[in-house]
mmCIF file of C-alpha atoms in Angstrom:
data_model
loop_
_atom_site.group_PDB
_atom_site.id
_atom_site.type_symbol
_atom_site.label_atom_id
_atom_site.label_comp_id
_atom_site.label_asym_id
_atom_site.label_seq_id
_atom_site.Cartn_x
_atom_site.Cartn_y
_atom_site.Cartn_z
ATOM 1 C CA MET A 1005 0.000 0.000 0.000
ATOM 2 C CA LEU A 1006 1.466 3.320 -1.109
ATOM 3 C CA THR A 1007 1.591 6.244 1.269
ATOM 4 C CA SER A 1008 1.627 9.937 0.468
ATOM 5 C CA ILE A 1009 3.004 12.927 2.324
ATOM 6 C CA ASP A 1010 0.720 15.864 1.723
ATOM 7 C CA ALA A 1011 3.227 18.562 2.592
ATOM 8 C CA TYR A 1012 5.358 21.284 1.064
ATOM 9 C CA THR A 1013 9.158 21.212 1.023
ATOM 10 C CA PRO A 1014 11.118 23.422 3.454
ATOM 11 C CA ALA A 1015 12.094 25.711 0.545
ATOM 12 C CA GLU A 1016 8.448 26.109 -0.463
ATOM 13 C CA VAL A 1017 7.433 26.788 3.129
ATOM 14 C CA THR A 1018 10.106 29.470 3.457
ATOM 15 C CA GLU A 1019 8.662 31.162 0.372
ATOM 16 C CA PHE A 1020 5.213 30.969 1.971
ATOM 17 C CA VAL A 1021 6.642 32.537 5.136
ATOM 18 C CA ALA A 1022 7.981 35.463 3.088
ATOM 19 C CA ARG A 1023 4.640 35.955 1.349
ATOM 20 C CA ALA A 1024 2.740 35.701 4.634
ATOM 21 C CA GLY A 1025 5.097 38.270 6.136
ATOM 22 C CA LEU A 1026 4.428 40.586 3.196
ATOM 23 C CA ILE A 1027 0.664 40.249 3.665
ATOM 24 C CA LYS A 1028 0.854 40.697 7.438
ATOM 25 C CA GLY A 1029 3.221 43.653 7.201
ATOM 26 C CA ASN A 1030 0.923 45.522 4.798
ATOM 27 C CA MET A 1031 -2.329 44.765 6.603
ATOM 28 C CA ARG A 1032 -4.411 47.692 7.858
ATOM 29 C CA LEU A 1033 -3.216 48.574 11.345
ATOM 30 C CA ASP A 1034 -6.672 48.398 12.903
ATOM 31 C CA LYS A 1035 -7.039 44.833 11.606
ATOM 32 C CA VAL A 1036 -3.554 43.969 12.851
ATOM 33 C CA PHE A 1037 -4.472 45.267 16.293
ATOM 34 C CA PHE A 1038 -7.771 43.405 16.607
ATOM 35 C CA SER A 1039 -6.221 40.240 15.174
ATOM 36 C CA SER A 1040 -3.504 40.412 17.825
ATOM 37 C CA VAL A 1041 -6.084 41.110 20.554
ATOM 38 C CA SER A 1042 -7.816 37.893 19.506
ATOM 39 C CA ALA A 1043 -4.502 36.017 19.636
ATOM 40 C CA GLY A 1044 -3.784 37.360 23.122
ATOM 41 C CA CYS A 1045 -7.198 36.215 24.330
ATOM 42 C CA LEU A 1046 -6.841 32.727 22.868
ATOM 43 C CA LEU A 1047 -3.374 32.191 24.289
ATOM 44 C CA ALA A 1048 -4.520 33.482 27.687
ATOM 45 C CA LEU A 1049 -7.182 30.782 27.769
ATOM 46 C CA ALA A 1050 -4.532 28.132 27.115
ATOM 47 C CA CYS A 1051 -2.371 29.659 29.858
ATOM 48 C CA GLY A 1052 -5.342 29.342 32.193
ATOM 49 C CA THR A 1053 -5.522 25.651 31.361
ATOM 50 C CA VAL A 1054 -1.841 25.274 32.251
ATOM 51 C CA LEU A 1055 -2.366 27.008 35.595
ATOM 52 C CA SER A 1056 -5.385 24.851 36.343
ATOM 53 C CA THR A 1057 -3.487 21.676 35.417
ATOM 54 C CA ASN A 1058 -0.577 22.667 37.658
ATOM 55 C CA SER A 1059 -2.791 23.158 40.709
ATOM 56 C CA SER A 1060 -2.288 19.709 42.270
ATOM 57 C CA PRO A 1061 -0.069 20.054 45.391
ATOM 58 C CA TRP A 1062 0.709 16.327 45.465
ATOM 59 C CA PHE A 1063 2.038 16.325 41.899
ATOM 60 C CA GLN A 1064 4.036 19.510 42.517
ATOM 61 C CA GLU A 1065 5.805 17.890 45.458
ATOM 62 C CA ASN A 1066 6.129 14.316 44.258
ATOM 63 C CA ALA A 1067 6.091 14.399 40.443
ATOM 64 C CA PRO A 1068 6.788 17.949 39.186
ATOM 65 C CA GLY A 1069 8.169 16.662 35.893
ATOM 66 C CA LEU A 1070 5.046 14.616 35.217
ATOM 67 C CA ILE A 1071 2.632 17.482 35.882
ATOM 68 C CA ARG A 1072 4.718 19.788 33.669
ATOM 69 C CA THR A 1073 4.544 17.173 30.907
ATOM 70 C CA ILE A 1074 0.768 16.936 31.224
ATOM 71 C CA SER A 1075 0.489 20.730 31.082
ATOM 72 C CA ALA A 1076 2.720 20.779 28.013
ATOM 73 C CA LEU A 1077 0.430 18.308 26.275
ATOM 74 C CA VAL A 1078 -2.668 20.497 26.680
ATOM 75 C CA PHE A 1079 -1.199 23.997 26.185
ATOM 76 C CA PRO A 1080 -0.632 23.777 22.381
ATOM 77 C CA TYR A 1081 -4.357 24.125 21.705
ATOM 78 C CA GLY A 1082 -3.832 27.864 22.213
ATOM 79 C CA LEU A 1083 -1.457 28.268 19.275
ATOM 80 C CA ALA A 1084 -3.538 25.853 17.207
ATOM 81 C CA LEU A 1085 -6.573 28.129 17.646
ATOM 82 C CA ILE A 1086 -4.478 31.194 16.828
ATOM 83 C CA ILE A 1087 -2.951 29.814 13.638
ATOM 84 C CA LEU A 1088 -6.090 28.122 12.357
ATOM 85 C CA THR A 1089 -8.143 31.314 12.827
ATOM 86 C CA GLY A 1090 -5.472 33.570 11.309
ATOM 87 C CA ALA A 1091 -4.842 35.659 14.428
ATOM 88 C CA ASP A 1092 -1.492 37.412 14.966
ATOM 89 C CA LEU A 1093 1.049 36.759 17.714
ATOM 90 C CA CYS A 1094 3.971 39.159 17.887
ATOM 91 C CA THR A 1095 6.258 36.160 18.392
ATOM 92 C CA GLY A 1096 5.180 34.643 15.076
ATOM 93 C CA SER A 1097 5.575 38.038 13.435
ATOM 94 C CA PHE A 1098 9.248 37.998 14.403
ATOM 95 C CA MET A 1099 9.698 35.175 11.873
ATOM 96 C CA PHE A 1100 7.197 36.088 9.150
ATOM 97 C CA THR A 1101 8.045 39.754 8.707
ATOM 98 C CA THR A 1102 11.795 39.203 9.136
ATOM 99 C CA VAL A 1103 11.869 36.834 6.161
ATOM 100 C CA ALA A 1104 9.776 39.249 4.086
ATOM 101 C CA ALA A 1105 12.115 42.119 4.982
ATOM 102 C CA LEU A 1106 15.224 40.068 4.177
ATOM 103 C CA GLN A 1107 13.664 39.272 0.805
ATOM 104 C CA ARG A 1108 13.238 43.031 0.263
ATOM 105 C CA GLN A 1109 9.509 42.544 -0.118
ATOM 106 C CA LEU A 1110 8.670 44.498 3.044
ATOM 107 C CA PRO A 1111 10.294 47.717 4.303
ATOM 108 C CA TRP A 1112 12.056 47.357 7.632
ATOM 109 C CA TYR A 1113 9.930 50.092 9.205
ATOM 110 C CA ARG A 1114 6.765 48.142 8.310
ATOM 111 C CA MET A 1115 8.271 45.089 9.991
ATOM 112 C CA LEU A 1116 8.964 47.042 13.187
ATOM 113 C CA LEU A 1117 5.529 48.662 13.053
ATOM 114 C CA HIS A 1118 3.885 45.246 12.804
ATOM 115 C CA TRP A 1119 5.886 44.054 15.804
ATOM 116 C CA PHE A 1120 4.844 47.116 17.792
ATOM 117 C CA VAL A 1121 1.122 46.841 17.039
ATOM 118 C CA THR A 1122 0.919 43.074 17.570
ATOM 119 C CA PHE A 1123 2.748 43.339 20.897
ATOM 120 C CA TRP A 1124 0.266 45.853 22.309
ATOM 121 C CA GLY A 1125 -2.684 43.986 20.833
ATOM 122 C CA ASN A 1126 -1.500 40.736 22.441
ATOM 123 C CA LEU A 1127 -1.096 42.557 25.755
ATOM 124 C CA ALA A 1128 -4.595 44.054 25.523
ATOM 125 C CA GLY A 1129 -6.155 40.666 24.765
ATOM 126 C CA SER A 1130 -4.255 38.911 27.528
ATOM 127 C CA LEU A 1131 -5.127 41.520 30.144
ATOM 128 C CA PHE A 1132 -8.779 41.411 29.096
ATOM 129 C CA VAL A 1133 -8.948 37.686 29.838
ATOM 130 C CA VAL A 1134 -6.906 38.077 33.040
ATOM 131 C CA ALA A 1135 -9.104 40.854 34.436
ATOM 132 C CA ILE A 1136 -12.577 40.176 33.070
ATOM 133 C CA ILE A 1137 -12.724 36.404 32.526
ATOM 134 C CA PHE A 1138 -10.290 35.064 35.122
ATOM 135 C CA GLY A 1139 -10.220 37.963 37.599
ATOM 136 C CA TYR A 1140 -13.819 39.061 38.033
ATOM 137 C CA GLY A 1141 -14.896 35.545 37.110
ATOM 138 C CA GLU A 1142 -12.881 34.370 40.143
ATOM 139 C CA VAL A 1143 -11.515 31.401 38.235
ATOM 140 C CA PHE A 1144 -8.330 31.262 40.338
ATOM 141 C CA SER A 1145 -9.450 33.056 43.492
ATOM 142 C CA ALA A 1146 -9.622 29.943 45.717
ATOM 143 C CA ASP A 1147 -6.959 27.405 46.628
ATOM 144 C CA PRO A 1148 -5.384 25.273 45.299
ATOM 145 C CA PHE A 1149 -5.672 27.341 42.105
ATOM 146 C CA ARG A 1150 -4.630 30.627 43.707
ATOM 147 C CA SER A 1151 -1.529 29.052 45.230
ATOM 148 C CA ALA A 1152 -0.655 27.447 41.901
ATOM 149 C CA VAL A 1153 -0.817 30.805 40.106
ATOM 150 C CA ILE A 1154 1.384 32.523 42.697
ATOM 151 C CA SER A 1155 3.903 29.674 42.792
ATOM 152 C CA PHE A 1156 4.111 29.497 39.012
ATOM 153 C CA ALA A 1157 4.651 33.246 38.617
ATOM 154 C CA THR A 1158 7.232 33.334 41.412
ATOM 155 C CA LYS A 1159 9.282 30.667 39.644
ATOM 156 C CA LYS A 1160 8.966 32.672 36.414
ATOM 157 C CA GLN A 1161 9.774 36.132 37.778
ATOM 158 C CA VAL A 1162 11.461 36.122 41.165
ATOM 159 C CA THR A 1163 13.751 33.086 41.080
ATOM 160 C CA PRO A 1164 15.601 33.351 37.708
ATOM 161 C CA ASP A 1165 18.024 36.123 36.748
ATOM 162 C CA PHE A 1166 17.605 38.455 33.759
ATOM 163 C CA HIS A 1167 19.996 36.469 31.551
ATOM 164 C CA ASN A 1168 18.278 33.180 32.441
ATOM 165 C CA ILE A 1169 14.954 34.518 31.178
ATOM 166 C CA PHE A 1170 16.578 35.946 28.024
ATOM 167 C CA LEU A 1171 18.090 32.582 27.105
ATOM 168 C CA ARG A 1172 14.833 30.769 27.823
ATOM 169 C CA GLY A 1173 13.111 33.283 25.565
ATOM 170 C CA ILE A 1174 15.421 32.341 22.705
ATOM 171 C CA GLY A 1175 14.621 28.653 23.094
ATOM 172 C CA CYS A 1176 10.920 29.368 23.405
ATOM 173 C CA ASN A 1177 10.404 31.319 20.198
ATOM 174 C CA TRP A 1178 12.769 29.077 18.293
ATOM 175 C CA LEU A 1179 10.227 26.331 18.938
ATOM 176 C CA VAL A 1180 7.124 28.527 18.546
ATOM 177 C CA CYS A 1181 8.236 29.725 15.111
ATOM 178 C CA LEU A 1182 9.067 26.155 14.127
ATOM 179 C CA ALA A 1183 5.444 25.358 15.014
ATOM 180 C CA CYS A 1184 4.296 28.160 12.689
ATOM 181 C CA PHE A 1185 6.656 26.818 10.009
ATOM 182 C CA LEU A 1186 5.318 23.274 10.306
ATOM 183 C CA ALA A 1187 1.740 24.548 10.291
ATOM 184 C CA LEU A 1188 2.393 26.044 6.849
ATOM 185 C CA GLN A 1189 4.084 22.862 5.702
ATOM 186 C CA GLY A 1190 1.018 20.661 6.192
ATOM 187 C CA ARG A 1191 -1.874 20.882 3.728
ATOM 188 C CA ASP A 1192 -4.639 19.268 5.784
ATOM 189 C CA MET A 1193 -5.866 20.342 9.201
ATOM 190 C CA ALA A 1194 -4.666 17.220 11.001
ATOM 191 C CA SER A 1195 -1.127 17.730 9.681
ATOM 192 C CA LYS A 1196 -1.185 21.372 10.708
ATOM 193 C CA ILE A 1197 -2.327 20.566 14.244
ATOM 194 C CA ILE A 1198 0.341 17.878 14.672
ATOM 195 C CA GLY A 1199 2.973 20.267 13.355
ATOM 196 C CA ILE A 1200 1.872 22.908 15.842
ATOM 197 C CA TRP A 1201 1.568 20.526 18.773
ATOM 198 C CA LEU A 1202 5.042 19.002 18.867
ATOM 199 C CA PRO A 1203 7.253 22.139 19.129
ATOM 200 C CA ILE A 1204 4.849 23.836 21.556
ATOM 201 C CA TYR A 1205 4.847 20.730 23.740
ATOM 202 C CA ALA A 1206 8.638 20.944 23.732
ATOM 203 C CA PHE A 1207 8.825 24.580 24.815
ATOM 204 C CA VAL A 1208 6.308 24.200 27.650
ATOM 205 C CA SER A 1209 7.803 20.949 28.928
ATOM 206 C CA LEU A 1210 11.222 22.629 29.065
ATOM 207 C CA GLY A 1211 9.919 25.631 30.999
ATOM 208 C CA PHE A 1212 10.901 28.259 28.432
ATOM 209 C CA ASP A 1213 9.570 31.839 28.499
ATOM 210 C CA HIS A 1214 7.088 33.259 25.973
ATOM 211 C CA VAL A 1215 6.429 36.990 26.184
ATOM 212 C CA VAL A 1216 2.705 36.675 25.387
ATOM 213 C CA ALA A 1217 2.190 33.727 27.744
ATOM 214 C CA ASN A 1218 3.835 35.796 30.473
ATOM 215 C CA MET A 1219 1.175 38.450 29.802
ATOM 216 C CA THR A 1220 -1.222 36.024 31.489
ATOM 217 C CA PHE A 1221 0.931 34.181 34.014
ATOM 218 C CA VAL A 1222 2.405 37.228 35.759
ATOM 219 C CA PRO A 1223 -0.519 39.705 35.660
ATOM 220 C CA MET A 1224 -2.749 36.953 37.020
ATOM 221 C CA ALA A 1225 -0.411 36.644 40.010
ATOM 222 C CA ILE A 1226 -0.388 40.438 40.432
ATOM 223 C CA TRP A 1227 -4.204 40.401 40.372
ATOM 224 C CA LEU A 1228 -4.123 37.818 43.183
ATOM 225 C CA GLU A 1229 -1.678 40.024 45.153
ATOM 226 C CA ALA A 1230 1.267 37.654 44.979
ATOM 227 C CA PRO A 1231 4.003 38.739 47.412
ATOM 228 C CA GLY A 1232 7.185 40.044 45.811
ATOM 229 C CA ILE A 1233 5.688 40.472 42.326
ATOM 230 C CA SER A 1234 4.972 44.009 41.114
ATOM 231 C CA VAL A 1235 4.265 45.699 37.793
ATOM 232 C CA GLY A 1236 7.812 47.060 37.745
ATOM 233 C CA LEU A 1237 9.304 43.604 38.269
ATOM 234 C CA TYR A 1238 7.046 42.224 35.543
ATOM 235 C CA VAL A 1239 8.226 44.839 33.040
ATOM 236 C CA TRP A 1240 11.891 44.323 33.969
ATOM 237 C CA LYS A 1241 11.958 40.522 34.045
ATOM 238 C CA GLY A 1242 8.699 39.402 32.448
ATOM 239 C CA ILE A 1243 8.689 41.576 29.327
ATOM 240 C CA ILE A 1244 12.133 42.953 28.452
ATOM 241 C CA PRO A 1245 14.357 39.825 28.571
ATOM 242 C CA THR A 1246 11.597 37.565 27.255
ATOM 243 C CA LEU A 1247 10.801 39.909 24.372
ATOM 244 C CA LEU A 1248 14.461 40.265 23.411
ATOM 245 C CA GLY A 1249 14.989 36.511 23.612
ATOM 246 C CA ASN A 1250 11.863 35.822 21.569
ATOM 247 C CA ILE A 1251 13.052 38.259 18.872
ATOM 248 C CA VAL A 1252 16.408 36.471 18.632
ATOM 249 C CA GLY A 1253 14.820 33.018 18.664
ATOM 250 C CA GLY A 1254 12.170 33.755 16.041
ATOM 251 C CA GLY A 1255 13.845 36.371 13.885
ATOM 252 C CA LEU A 1256 17.391 34.964 13.839
ATOM 253 C CA PHE A 1257 17.298 31.260 14.689
ATOM 254 C CA VAL A 1258 14.282 30.514 12.489
ATOM 255 C CA GLY A 1259 13.478 33.375 10.106
ATOM 256 C CA THR A 1260 17.014 34.381 9.121
ATOM 257 C CA TYR A 1261 18.286 30.802 9.125
ATOM 258 C CA TYR A 1262 15.661 29.441 6.732
ATOM 259 C CA TRP A 1263 15.893 32.533 4.531
ATOM 260 C CA TYR A 1264 19.664 31.982 4.302
ATOM 261 C CA MET A 1265 19.278 28.282 3.573
ATOM 262 C CA TYR A 1266 16.506 28.396 0.965
ATOM 263 C CA LEU A 1267 15.973 31.901 -0.426
ATOM 264 C CA LEU A 1268 19.338 33.729 -0.395
ATOM 265 C CA LYS A 1269 20.840 33.628 -3.916
ATOM 266 C CA ASN A 1270 19.033 30.408 -4.713
ATOM 267 C CA ASP A 1271 16.987 29.612 -7.776
ATOM 268 C CA PRO A 1272 13.405 30.923 -7.528
ATOM 269 C CA VAL A 1273 11.093 28.561 -5.671
ATOM 270 C CA THR A 1274 8.452 27.157 -8.019
ATOM 271 C CA LEU A 1275 5.146 26.525 -6.286
ATOM 272 C CA THR A 1276 3.231 24.096 -8.443
ATOM 273 C CA GLY A 1277 1.107 22.227 -5.956
ATOM 274 C CA LEU A 1278 1.315 19.174 -3.742
ATOM 275 C CA ARG A 1279 3.829 16.401 -3.936
ATOM 276 C CA LYS A 1280 2.063 13.076 -4.182
ATOM 277 C CA LYS A 1281 2.633 9.472 -5.205
ATOM 278 C CA THR A 1282 0.064 7.569 -7.172
ATOM 279 C CA GLU A 1283 -0.119 3.962 -8.237
ATOM 280 C CA ASP A 1284 0.400 4.899 -11.887
ATOM 281 C CA SER A 1285 3.252 7.376 -11.583
ATOM 282 C CA THR A 1286 6.295 8.322 -9.606
ATOM 283 C CA GLU A 1287 6.415 11.319 -7.303
ATOM 284 C CA GLY A 1288 5.263 14.462 -9.078
ATOM 285 C CA THR A 1289 3.020 17.445 -8.681
ATOM 286 C CA ILE A 1290 -0.629 18.224 -9.164
ATOM 287 C CA THR A 1291 -2.362 21.536 -9.618
ATOM 288 C CA PRO A 1292 -4.652 22.598 -6.748
ATOM 289 C CA ARG A 1293 -8.358 23.115 -7.344
ATOM 290 C CA GLN A 1294 -9.495 26.597 -8.330
ATOM 291 C CA ASP A 1295 -11.570 26.816 -5.157
ATOM 292 C CA ASP A 1296 -8.607 26.029 -2.921
ATOM 293 C CA ILE A 1297 -8.567 29.161 -0.783
ATOM 294 C CA GLU A 1298 -5.332 28.320 1.015
ATOM 295 C CA ALA A 1299 -3.475 27.696 -2.229
ATOM 296 C CA SER A 1300 -4.808 30.933 -3.681
ATOM 297 C CA ALA A 1301 -3.659 32.910 -0.661
ATOM 298 C CA ALA A 1302 -0.224 31.301 -0.892
ATOM 299 C CA GLY A 1303 0.052 32.173 -4.573
ATOM 300 C CA VAL A 1304 0.029 28.586 -5.828
ATOM 301 C CA LEU A 1305 -2.868 28.818 -8.261
ATOM 302 C CA PRO A 1306 -1.822 29.707 -11.818
ATOM 303 C CA ASN A 1307 -4.176 32.706 -12.005
ATOM 304 C CA SER A 1308 -3.251 34.033 -8.554
ATOM 305 C CA SER A 1309 -1.964 37.589 -8.518
ATOM 306 C CA SER A 1310 0.949 36.487 -6.334
ATOM 307 C CA ALA A 1311 1.842 33.381 -8.309
ATOM 308 C CA LYS A 1312 5.080 34.929 -9.544
ATOM 309 C CA LEU A 1313 7.918 35.604 -7.189
ATOM 310 C CA ALA A 1314 8.578 39.201 -6.345
#
């Protein structure tokens, strides 16, 4: 029985990343903002699931690695919802718009502007869920959930040094942007979800720091009046080192690397469709259907306005 891999090559995906970065970077700023608000809300919900999962005192004392693994298995639904609904995380933007800028398809100032707007939109969405849904909804107001939130944030903010958080931020967005990369590589929804799930599981299980996830974890602890955690400390150790690390991880370790490997001074990437094997032929390509919205957006269809490389 023959099998088929319904996926694009890494070179094709890198071209898609550049085109997605071009589209994102030129999107109307009000749409960018509301899209990033939506992303902040969705990721905050997944962060709430992590906090709820971590609330077992017995597991925290006797099997901390196991409970972290379980949390890591459930958290990726947040990024899956974000990518599948087309919302914008600033951390993903660090990869998409960097590749578009390196390809000279997007001005550098538009890249930085997209980063700026998505960051504040993510923060607004996260704080909305923290205050309105979790806070006034009293989701974490009683123990053991309250203690779990405070303990989790203390380990994130008080215990590590600035450089520890920066390095964890690099590892985090390296994996997050790989999840975005793999999501583009798969053609069907199941493939996309699997591609998203594996790298996000890795970053959560390793305890890395994500600047947008911290927009839920730390403000939730501040809302619950966690001792030793203030807004100033959050800005200094929850935003600055994490943001800088996430920029390096996504923009350099993923975006710049794959641009260098597959787009810099290489032959133009031809996007002709899906690679498949059939019983009657060897591996080849087929042309997507005319109603294939995803292929049209990626510029694969012959009559697509973006079918030719810039």
